[in-house]
Coordinates of C-alpha atoms and ligand atoms in Angstrom, one line a residue:
M20 CA 108.2 131.3 81.4
E21 CA 111.2 129.4 79.8
R22 CA 113.0 129.7 83.1
I23 CA 110.1 128.2 85.0
K24 CA 109.7 125.4 82.5
E25 CA 113.4 124.5 83.0
Y26 CA 112.7 124.4 86.8
D27 CA 109.8 122.2 86.2
R28 CA 111.8 119.7 84.1
F29 CA 114.4 119.7 86.8
I30 CA 111.9 118.8 89.6
K31 CA 110.4 116.1 87.5
T32 CA 113.8 114.4 87.0
L33 CA 114.2 114.5 90.8
L34 CA 110.7 113.0 91.4
K35 CA 111.5 110.2 89.0
E36 CA 114.3 109.1 91.4
I37 CA 112.0 108.7 94.4
P38 CA 110.7 105.1 93.9
K39 CA 114.4 103.9 93.5
L40 CA 115.5 106.0 96.4
I41 CA 112.8 104.4 98.7
E42 CA 114.1 101.0 97.8
T43 CA 117.7 101.9 98.7
I44 CA 117.0 103.5 102.1
D45 CA 116.8 101.3 105.2
M46 CA 113.5 102.5 106.8
G47 CA 115.2 102.1 110.3
P48 CA 113.1 102.1 113.4
V49 CA 109.7 103.9 113.1
E50 CA 110.0 106.9 115.4
N51 CA 107.3 109.1 116.9
K52 CA 107.4 112.9 116.6
T53 CA 104.6 114.9 118.4
G54 CA 102.6 111.8 119.5
I55 CA 102.1 108.1 119.0
R56 CA 100.4 108.5 115.6
D57 CA 102.9 111.1 114.2
L58 CA 105.5 108.9 112.6
V59 CA 108.8 109.5 110.9
T60 CA 111.3 107.1 109.3
E61 CA 114.7 107.3 107.7
V62 CA 112.9 107.3 104.3
D63 CA 111.2 110.6 105.2
R64 CA 114.5 112.1 106.2
G65 CA 116.4 110.5 103.2
I66 CA 114.0 111.9 100.6
E67 CA 114.0 115.3 102.1
K68 CA 117.8 115.3 102.2
F69 CA 118.0 114.2 98.6
L70 CA 115.6 116.9 97.4
T71 CA 117.1 119.6 99.5
E72 CA 120.7 118.8 98.4
K73 CA 119.8 118.7 94.7
I74 CA 117.7 121.9 94.8
L75 CA 120.3 123.8 96.7
E76 CA 123.1 122.5 94.4
K77 CA 121.2 124.0 91.4
F78 CA 119.8 127.1 93.2
P79 CA 122.3 128.0 96.0
D80 CA 120.5 131.2 96.9
H81 CA 117.1 129.6 97.3
Q82 CA 115.6 128.5 100.6
I83 CA 114.0 125.2 101.6
L84 CA 111.1 124.7 104.1
G85 CA 111.0 121.0 104.6
E86 CA 108.9 119.2 107.1
E87 CA 111.7 117.1 108.6
T88 CA 114.1 120.1 109.0
Y89 CA 111.6 122.8 109.8
D90 CA 112.7 125.3 112.4
P91 CA 109.8 127.2 114.0
E92 CA 112.3 129.8 115.2
K93 CA 113.5 130.6 111.7
T94 CA 112.0 133.2 109.4
Y95 CA 111.7 131.7 105.9
D96 CA 112.4 134.1 103.1
L97 CA 109.6 133.9 100.6
K98 CA 111.7 135.3 97.7
N99 CA 112.7 131.8 96.3
L100 CA 111.2 129.2 98.6
W101 CA 110.7 125.5 98.0
V102 CA 108.3 123.8 100.4
I103 CA 108.7 120.0 100.7
D104 CA 106.9 117.1 102.4
P105 CA 109.1 114.1 101.6
I106 CA 106.4 111.6 102.5
D107 CA 102.9 112.8 103.0
G108 CA 101.0 109.9 104.6
T109 CA 103.9 108.3 106.6
T110 CA 101.3 106.2 108.4
N111 CA 100.1 104.7 105.1
F112 CA 103.7 104.2 104.1
V113 CA 104.6 102.3 107.3
K114 CA 101.4 100.3 107.5
Q115 CA 100.5 99.6 103.9
R116 CA 103.4 100.7 101.6
N117 CA 100.9 102.6 99.4
D118 CA 98.7 105.7 99.4
F119 CA 101.5 108.1 100.2
C120 CA 103.0 110.9 98.1
T121 CA 105.8 113.5 97.9
L122 CA 104.7 117.2 97.9
I123 CA 106.8 120.1 96.5
A124 CA 105.7 123.7 95.9
Y125 CA 107.8 126.6 94.7
F126 CA 107.1 130.2 95.5
E127 CA 108.6 133.5 94.3
D128 CA 108.1 136.6 96.4
G129 CA 105.3 134.6 98.1
Q130 CA 103.5 133.8 94.9
P131 CA 102.9 130.1 94.0
I132 CA 104.8 129.2 90.8
L133 CA 105.1 125.4 90.7
S134 CA 103.2 122.6 92.5
Y135 CA 103.7 118.9 92.6
I136 CA 101.8 116.0 94.2
Y137 CA 103.6 112.8 93.3
E138 CA 101.6 109.6 94.1
V139 CA 104.5 107.3 94.3
D140 CA 103.0 103.8 94.1
K141 CA 100.9 104.7 91.1
D142 CA 103.6 106.8 89.5
D143 CA 101.0 109.6 89.0
L144 CA 102.0 113.2 89.1
Y145 CA 99.6 116.1 89.7
W146 CA 101.4 119.2 88.8
A147 CA 100.8 122.9 87.9
M148 CA 102.7 125.9 86.6
A149 CA 101.6 129.5 87.2
G150 CA 99.9 130.9 84.0
D151 CA 99.3 127.4 82.7
R152 CA 97.0 124.6 83.9
V153 CA 96.9 121.7 86.3
Y154 CA 97.8 118.3 84.9
L155 CA 97.6 114.7 85.9
N156 CA 100.7 113.4 84.1
D157 CA 100.3 114.7 80.6
Q158 CA 96.5 115.3 80.8
P159 CA 95.2 118.8 81.6
L160 CA 92.5 118.6 84.3
E161 CA 89.2 120.3 83.8
K162 CA 87.7 122.6 86.4
P163 CA 85.8 120.3 88.8
K164 CA 82.0 120.5 88.6
D165 CA 80.2 122.4 91.4
L166 CA 78.1 119.8 93.2
A167 CA 76.2 120.3 96.5
L168 CA 77.6 118.7 99.6
S169 CA 74.6 116.3 99.6
Q170 CA 75.8 115.0 96.2
S171 CA 79.5 114.9 97.0
I172 CA 82.0 112.6 98.6
I173 CA 84.2 114.6 100.9
S174 CA 87.2 113.6 103.0
T175 CA 88.9 114.6 106.2
D176 CA 91.2 113.3 108.9
I177 CA 88.5 111.3 110.7
R178 CA 90.2 110.9 114.0
R179 CA 91.3 114.5 114.5
M180 CA 88.2 116.1 113.0
N181 CA 85.9 113.9 115.1
G182 CA 88.0 114.4 118.2
N183 CA 88.4 118.2 117.9
R184 CA 85.3 119.4 116.0
P185 CA 82.8 116.7 116.7
E186 CA 79.7 118.7 115.8
L187 CA 81.2 119.9 112.5
F188 CA 82.3 116.3 111.8
Q189 CA 78.9 114.9 112.5
G190 CA 77.2 117.7 110.4
L191 CA 79.5 117.0 107.4
L192 CA 79.1 113.2 107.8
M193 CA 75.3 113.4 107.8
E194 CA 74.9 116.1 105.1
S195 CA 77.4 114.7 102.5
F196 CA 76.8 111.9 100.1
G197 CA 79.6 110.0 101.8
M198 CA 82.8 110.6 103.7
R199 CA 86.2 109.0 103.1
S200 CA 89.8 109.5 104.2
V201 CA 92.8 108.5 102.1
G202 CA 95.0 109.6 105.0
T203 CA 97.3 112.0 103.3
S204 CA 96.6 115.7 102.8
G205 CA 98.2 115.6 99.3
L206 CA 96.2 112.6 98.0
D207 CA 92.9 113.6 99.7
G208 CA 93.4 117.0 98.2
S209 CA 94.4 115.6 94.8
R210 CA 91.0 113.9 94.6
V211 CA 89.3 117.3 95.0
I212 CA 91.6 118.7 92.3
A213 CA 90.7 115.9 90.0
G214 CA 86.9 116.4 90.8
R215 CA 86.5 113.0 92.5
F216 CA 85.8 114.5 96.0
G217 CA 83.8 117.7 96.5
G218 CA 86.1 118.8 99.4
Y219 CA 88.8 117.9 101.8
L220 CA 89.2 119.4 105.3
N221 CA 92.2 119.2 107.5
Y222 CA 92.1 120.0 111.2
R223 CA 95.8 121.0 111.5
G224 CA 98.4 120.8 108.8
G225 CA 101.8 122.3 108.4
P226 CA 102.8 124.5 105.4
W227 CA 104.3 121.4 103.6
D228 CA 100.8 119.6 103.8
F229 CA 99.0 122.4 102.0
A230 CA 101.6 124.4 100.0
P231 CA 100.8 122.8 96.6
F232 CA 97.1 123.7 96.9
F233 CA 97.6 127.5 96.5
L234 CA 98.3 127.3 92.8
M235 CA 96.2 124.2 91.9
A236 CA 93.1 125.7 93.7
D237 CA 93.6 129.0 92.0
L238 CA 93.9 127.5 88.5
L239 CA 90.9 125.3 89.0
D240 CA 88.6 127.9 90.7
L241 CA 88.4 125.8 93.9
V242 CA 88.1 127.4 97.3
F243 CA 91.2 127.0 99.5
V244 CA 91.0 128.8 102.9
N245 CA 91.2 128.1 106.6
L246 CA 88.0 126.9 108.4
K247 CA 87.2 130.5 109.3
G248 CA 87.2 131.4 105.6
E249 CA 90.5 133.3 105.7
K250 CA 93.4 133.1 103.2
L251 CA 96.2 130.8 104.4
D252 CA 99.9 131.7 104.5
L253 CA 103.0 129.7 104.7
S254 CA 104.1 130.9 108.1
D255 CA 102.3 128.5 110.4
Y256 CA 100.2 125.4 111.0
S257 CA 96.5 125.8 110.1
D258 CA 93.2 124.1 109.6
Y259 CA 92.0 124.3 106.0
I260 CA 89.5 123.3 103.4
I261 CA 89.9 122.8 99.7
A262 CA 86.5 122.4 98.0
N263 CA 84.4 123.3 95.0
K264 CA 82.3 126.4 95.6
K265 CA 79.0 124.6 96.3
V266 CA 80.5 122.2 98.8
Y267 CA 82.2 125.2 100.4
D268 CA 78.9 127.1 100.7
D269 CA 77.2 124.1 102.3
F270 CA 80.2 123.6 104.7
K271 CA 79.9 127.3 105.6
K272 CA 76.2 127.0 106.4
I273 CA 76.9 124.1 108.8
S274 CA 79.8 125.9 110.4
D275 CA 77.8 129.1 110.8
Q276 CA 74.9 127.2 112.3
L277 CA 77.3 125.8 114.8
G278 CA 78.7 129.2 115.5
L279 CA 82.2 128.2 114.6
Ligands
IPD320 C1 99.8 114.0 107.6 C2 98.8 113.5 106.6 C3 97.4 113.4 107.3 C4 96.9 114.7 107.7 C5 97.9 115.4 108.6 C6 99.3 115.4 108.0 P1 102.4 113.2 107.3 O1 101.1 114.2 107.0 O2 98.7 114.3 105.5 O3 96.5 112.9 106.3 O4 95.7 114.6 108.4 O5 97.5 116.7 108.9 O6 100.2 115.9 109.0 O7 102.7 113.4 108.7 O8 102.0 111.8 107.0 O9 103.4 113.8 106.4
CA321 CA1 102.2 115.7 105.5
CA322 CA1 105.5 114.0 105.9

């Protein structure tokens, strides 16, 4: 435990550097990755480089799975693996300069050990350590209440969910108390973790988008699975839902009725 606490202190010192780092990096031209709405900037690359170099300097035999350097051909060793999304919500970063976060999750032998969702503009850190609790800054978070979908705000990536699963999207929209989209997996998910949203669904995220949820969902008794109800792993892109149990059951009823 002392060893992991020391890892935790180290990662928190790195996260503290991020606001300053963002100011010093020239954003450069905004580039497209897989499509016109999939953006990347020099800030994304600069933060990933900074975190990767610092982590590997301290732990030379550990591995990094970072969004901007991800190699689909490579097999990532799960023994000591750090999964990084340097800026989650790049669209928000480019268009509004807020509502973005940095995500880090650490795994040992495939087990989640440490998780971080750092909401940069608010300087809020959601974090968790295995065998301990989930915290927002210094405050431990309570297990979110189980509320039915009809009583809950839920969130999703509106464009992609509506485009790819229109019937499910409509069903959730009509059955829920309300639907929102912060526009970053990490921050939409953090609201489920903090009990503000009943659930968050993603149509297709990479391991870096959902890695922190394994530990946080486990410690808070939330459901975190793919849309077929299967356990996720870190080896591929996937759809997913993180939700309280009642919202998950109501989601399941809708998706079963639709035969998904
Ligand atoms: C994206 C955001 C978005 C989610 C996508 C992610 P990025 O991450 O989290 O909300 O719907 O699945 O890829 O590209 O801004 O790091
Ligand atoms: Ca992301
Ligand atoms: Ca990103």
